Coordinates of N, CA and C in Angstrom, one line a residue:
V874 N 53.6 -4.5 70.2 CA 52.5 -3.9 69.6 C 51.9 -4.8 68.6
P875 N 50.6 -5.1 68.7 CA 49.9 -6.0 67.8 C 49.8 -5.4 66.4
A876 N 50.0 -6.2 65.4 CA 49.9 -5.7 64.0 C 48.9 -6.5 63.3
K877 N 48.2 -5.9 62.3 CA 47.3 -6.7 61.5 C 47.4 -6.1 60.1
R878 N 47.2 -7.0 59.1 CA 47.2 -6.6 57.7 C 45.8 -6.0 57.4
A879 N 45.8 -5.0 56.6 CA 44.5 -4.3 56.2 C 44.5 -4.2 54.7
D880 N 43.6 -4.9 54.0 CA 43.5 -4.9 52.6 C 43.2 -3.5 52.1
Q881 N 42.6 -2.7 52.9 CA 42.2 -1.3 52.5 C 43.5 -0.5 52.3
L882 N 44.6 -0.9 52.8 CA 45.9 -0.2 52.6 C 46.8 -0.7 51.5
A883 N 46.2 -1.6 50.7 CA 47.0 -2.2 49.6 C 47.4 -1.1 48.7
E884 N 48.6 -1.3 48.0 CA 49.1 -0.4 47.0 C 48.0 -0.2 45.9
V885 N 48.0 0.9 45.3 CA 47.1 1.2 44.2 C 47.4 0.2 43.1
D886 N 46.3 -0.4 42.5 CA 46.5 -1.4 41.4 C 46.6 -0.6 40.1
L887 N 47.8 -0.6 39.5 CA 48.0 0.1 38.3 C 47.8 -0.8 37.0
G888 N 47.2 -2.0 37.2 CA 46.9 -2.8 36.1 C 48.0 -3.0 35.1
L889 N 47.7 -2.8 33.9 CA 48.7 -3.0 32.8 C 49.8 -2.0 32.8
W890 N 49.7 -1.0 33.6 CA 50.8 0.0 33.7 C 51.8 -0.4 34.8
A891 N 51.5 -1.4 35.6 CA 52.4 -1.8 36.7 C 53.8 -2.1 36.1
G892 N 54.8 -1.6 36.7 CA 56.2 -1.9 36.2 C 56.7 -1.0 35.1
L893 N 55.9 -0.2 34.5 CA 56.3 0.8 33.5 C 57.1 1.9 34.1
T894 N 58.1 2.4 33.4 CA 58.8 3.6 33.9 C 58.0 4.8 33.4
D895 N 58.3 5.9 33.9 CA 57.6 7.2 33.5 C 57.8 7.4 32.0
Q896 N 59.0 7.1 31.5 CA 59.2 7.3 30.1 C 58.4 6.3 29.2
Q897 N 58.4 5.1 29.7 CA 57.6 4.1 28.9 C 56.1 4.5 28.9
L898 N 55.6 4.9 30.0 CA 54.2 5.3 30.1 C 53.9 6.5 29.2
K899 N 54.9 7.4 29.2 CA 54.7 8.6 28.3 C 54.7 8.3 26.9
S900 N 55.6 7.4 26.4 CA 55.6 7.0 25.0 C 54.5 6.1 24.6
R901 N 54.0 5.2 25.4 CA 52.9 4.3 25.1 C 51.5 4.9 25.3
Y902 N 51.4 5.7 26.3 CA 50.1 6.2 26.6 C 50.2 7.7 26.9
A903 N 50.5 8.5 25.8 CA 50.8 9.9 25.9 C 49.6 10.7 26.5
S904 N 48.4 10.5 26.1 CA 47.3 11.2 26.6 C 47.0 10.9 28.1
A905 N 47.1 9.6 28.4 CA 46.9 9.2 29.8 C 48.1 9.7 30.7
H906 N 49.3 9.8 30.2 CA 50.4 10.3 30.9 C 50.1 11.8 31.2
R907 N 49.6 12.5 30.3 CA 49.3 13.9 30.5 C 48.2 14.1 31.6
E908 N 47.2 13.2 31.5 CA 46.1 13.3 32.5 C 46.6 12.9 33.9
L909 N 47.6 12.0 33.9 CA 48.2 11.6 35.2 C 48.9 12.8 35.9
R910 N 49.5 13.6 35.1 CA 50.2 14.8 35.6 C 49.2 15.9 36.0
E911 N 48.2 16.1 35.2 CA 47.3 17.2 35.4 C 46.1 16.9 36.4
A912 N 45.5 15.7 36.3 CA 44.4 15.4 37.1 C 44.4 13.9 37.4
P913 N 45.4 13.4 38.2 CA 45.5 12.0 38.4 C 44.3 11.3 39.0
L914 N 43.5 11.9 39.7 CA 42.4 11.2 40.4 C 41.3 10.9 39.4
N915 N 41.4 11.4 38.2 CA 40.4 11.0 37.1 C 40.9 9.8 36.3
V916 N 42.1 9.3 36.5 CA 42.7 8.3 35.7 C 42.2 6.9 36.2
N917 N 41.9 6.0 35.2 CA 41.6 4.6 35.5 C 42.6 3.8 34.6
P918 N 43.7 3.3 35.2 CA 44.6 2.4 34.4 C 43.9 1.2 33.8
P919 N 44.3 0.8 32.6 CA 43.6 -0.4 32.1 C 43.8 -1.6 33.0
E920 N 42.7 -2.3 33.3 CA 42.7 -3.4 34.2 C 43.2 -3.1 35.6
G921 N 43.1 -1.8 36.0 CA 43.6 -1.4 37.3 C 42.5 -0.7 38.1
E922 N 42.9 0.0 39.1 CA 42.0 0.7 40.0 C 41.9 2.2 39.7
N923 N 40.7 2.8 39.6 CA 40.6 4.2 39.5 C 41.4 4.9 40.6
L924 N 42.2 5.9 40.3 CA 43.0 6.5 41.3 C 42.2 7.3 42.3
G925 N 41.1 7.9 41.9 CA 40.3 8.6 42.8 C 39.6 7.7 43.8
D926 N 39.2 6.5 43.3 CA 38.6 5.5 44.2 C 39.7 5.0 45.2
A927 N 40.9 4.8 44.7 CA 42.0 4.3 45.6 C 42.2 5.3 46.7
E928 N 42.3 6.6 46.3 CA 42.5 7.6 47.4 C 41.4 7.6 48.4
E929 N 40.2 7.5 47.9 CA 39.0 7.5 48.9 C 39.1 6.2 49.8
R930 N 39.5 5.1 49.2 CA 39.7 3.8 50.0 C 40.7 4.1 51.1
L931 N 41.8 4.6 50.8 CA 42.9 4.9 51.8 C 42.5 5.9 52.8
R932 N 41.9 7.0 52.4 CA 41.5 8.0 53.3 C 40.4 7.6 54.3
A933 N 39.4 6.9 53.7 CA 38.3 6.4 54.6 C 38.9 5.4 55.7
F934 N 39.8 4.5 55.3 CA 40.3 3.6 56.3 C 41.1 4.3 57.4
V935 N 41.9 5.2 57.0 CA 42.7 5.9 58.0 C 41.9 6.8 58.9
K936 N 40.9 7.5 58.3 CA 40.0 8.2 59.2 C 39.2 7.3 60.2
K937 N 38.8 6.2 59.7 CA 38.1 5.2 60.6 C 39.0 4.8 61.7
Q938 N 40.3 4.5 61.4 CA 41.2 4.0 62.4 C 41.5 5.1 63.4
L939 N 41.7 6.3 62.9 CA 42.0 7.5 63.8 C 40.8 7.7 64.8
K940 N 39.6 7.6 64.2 CA 38.4 7.8 65.1 C 38.3 6.7 66.1
R941 N 38.6 5.4 65.7 CA 38.4 4.3 66.5 C 39.5 4.3 67.7
N942 N 40.7 4.8 67.4 CA 41.8 4.7 68.4 C 41.8 6.0 69.2
G943 N 41.0 7.0 68.9 CA 41.0 8.2 69.7 C 42.4 8.8 69.7
K944 N 43.0 9.0 70.9 CA 44.3 9.7 71.0 C 45.5 8.7 70.9
A945 N 45.2 7.4 70.8 CA 46.3 6.4 70.7 C 46.9 6.5 69.3
A946 N 48.2 6.3 69.2 CA 48.9 6.3 68.0 C 48.5 5.2 67.1
V947 N 48.5 5.4 65.8 CA 48.3 4.4 64.8 C 49.5 4.3 63.9
G948 N 50.0 3.1 63.6 CA 51.1 2.9 62.7 C 50.7 2.3 61.4
L949 N 51.2 2.9 60.3 CA 50.8 2.4 59.0 C 52.1 2.1 58.2
V950 N 52.0 1.1 57.4 CA 53.1 0.9 56.4 C 52.4 0.9 55.0
L951 N 52.9 1.8 54.2 CA 52.3 2.0 52.9 C 53.3 2.0 51.8
R952 N 53.0 1.5 50.6 CA 53.8 1.6 49.4 C 53.8 3.0 48.9
P953 N 54.8 3.4 48.1 CA 54.9 4.8 47.7 C 53.7 5.5 47.1
L954 N 53.0 4.9 46.1 CA 51.9 5.6 45.5 C 50.8 5.8 46.5
S955 N 50.5 4.7 47.3 CA 49.4 4.8 48.3 C 49.8 5.9 49.4
F956 N 51.1 5.9 49.8 CA 51.5 7.0 50.7 C 51.3 8.4 50.1
A957 N 51.7 8.5 48.9 CA 51.6 9.9 48.2 C 50.2 10.3 48.1
M958 N 49.3 9.4 47.8 CA 47.9 9.7 47.6 C 47.3 10.1 49.0
L959 N 47.6 9.3 50.0 CA 47.1 9.6 51.3 C 47.7 11.0 51.8
W960 N 49.0 11.2 51.6 CA 49.6 12.5 52.0 C 48.9 13.6 51.3
R961 N 48.6 13.5 50.0 CA 48.0 14.6 49.3 C 46.6 14.9 49.9
S962 N 45.8 13.8 50.2 CA 44.5 13.9 50.7 C 44.5 14.6 52.1
L963 N 45.3 14.1 53.0 CA 45.3 14.6 54.3 C 45.9 16.0 54.4
A964 N 46.9 16.3 53.6 CA 47.5 17.6 53.6 C 46.7 18.7 52.8
G965 N 45.7 18.2 52.1 CA 44.9 19.2 51.3 C 45.6 19.7 50.1
Q966 N 46.5 18.9 49.6 CA 47.3 19.3 48.4 C 46.4 19.1 47.1
Q967 N 46.8 19.8 46.1 CA 46.2 19.6 44.8 C 46.5 18.3 44.2
A968 N 45.6 17.7 43.4 CA 45.8 16.4 42.9 C 47.2 16.2 42.2
P969 N 47.7 17.1 41.3 CA 49.0 16.9 40.7 C 50.1 16.7 41.7
E970 N 50.0 17.1 42.9 CA 51.0 16.9 43.9 C 51.3 15.5 44.3
V971 N 50.4 14.6 43.8 CA 50.6 13.1 44.1 C 52.1 12.7 43.7
W972 N 52.5 13.1 42.6 CA 53.8 12.6 42.1 C 55.0 13.2 42.9
E973 N 54.8 14.5 43.3 CA 55.8 15.1 44.2 C 55.9 14.3 45.5
G974 N 54.7 13.9 46.0 CA 54.6 13.2 47.3 C 55.4 11.9 47.3
M975 N 55.5 11.3 46.1 CA 56.2 10.0 46.0 C 57.7 10.2 46.2
R976 N 58.2 11.4 45.9 CA 59.6 11.7 46.1 C 59.9 12.4 47.3
H977 N 58.9 12.9 48.0 CA 59.1 13.9 49.1 C 59.7 13.3 50.3
W978 N 59.3 12.1 50.7 CA 59.8 11.5 51.9 C 60.4 10.1 51.6
P979 N 61.7 9.9 51.6 CA 62.3 8.6 51.3 C 62.4 7.8 52.6
R980 N 62.0 8.4 53.7 CA 62.2 7.7 55.0 C 60.8 7.6 55.7
P981 N 60.8 6.9 56.9 CA 59.5 6.9 57.6 C 59.0 8.3 58.0
V982 N 57.7 8.4 58.0 CA 57.1 9.7 58.3 C 56.2 9.6 59.5
V983 N 56.2 10.7 60.3 CA 55.2 10.8 61.4 C 54.1 11.8 60.9
I984 N 52.9 11.4 61.0 CA 51.8 12.3 60.7 C 51.0 12.5 62.0
D985 N 51.1 13.8 62.5 CA 50.3 14.1 63.7 C 49.0 14.6 63.3
C986 N 47.9 13.9 63.6 CA 46.6 14.2 63.2 C 45.7 14.7 64.4
S987 N 46.4 15.2 65.4 CA 45.7 15.7 66.6 C 45.1 17.0 66.4
S988 N 45.5 17.8 65.4 CA 44.9 19.1 65.1 C 44.1 18.9 63.8
E989 N 43.4 20.0 63.5 CA 42.6 20.0 62.3 C 43.4 19.8 61.0
Q990 N 44.6 20.4 60.9 CA 45.5 20.2 59.8 C 46.6 19.3 60.2
P991 N 46.7 18.1 59.5 CA 47.8 17.1 59.9 C 49.2 17.8 59.7
V992 N 50.1 17.3 60.5 CA 51.5 17.8 60.4 C 52.3 16.6 60.1
F993 N 53.1 16.8 59.0 CA 54.0 15.7 58.5 C 55.4 16.0 58.9
S994 N 56.2 15.0 59.5 CA 57.6 15.2 59.8 C 58.3 13.9 59.5
G995 N 59.5 14.1 58.9 CA 60.4 13.0 58.6 C 61.2 12.6 59.8
D996 N 61.7 11.4 59.7 CA 62.6 10.9 60.8 C 63.9 11.5 60.8

């Protein structure tokens, strides 16, 4: 199976927050931490990528690939935050569900997009 790298699937750029634990983020950036929990798509990490823009980038790329490939399968490899944001968007979850999505599937996931509502299943 041919594989290619797609920059549109890059992990979300967390800028100066990259590498911080949840506790460190909470103590250093309390208001931003609260916003991340309540409305993460409105957050723009310092020197990073707006999370709403990142989700749109991921969703647009996947929709384009699905349309281009028709009924053929598409394989994706995503980092945890990118996967969680894409999962949230495709599954129609509320924005705060992004963080739950990062813990939801520790293994490869199959997303069946053949119907109007995507179906997620773990290996």
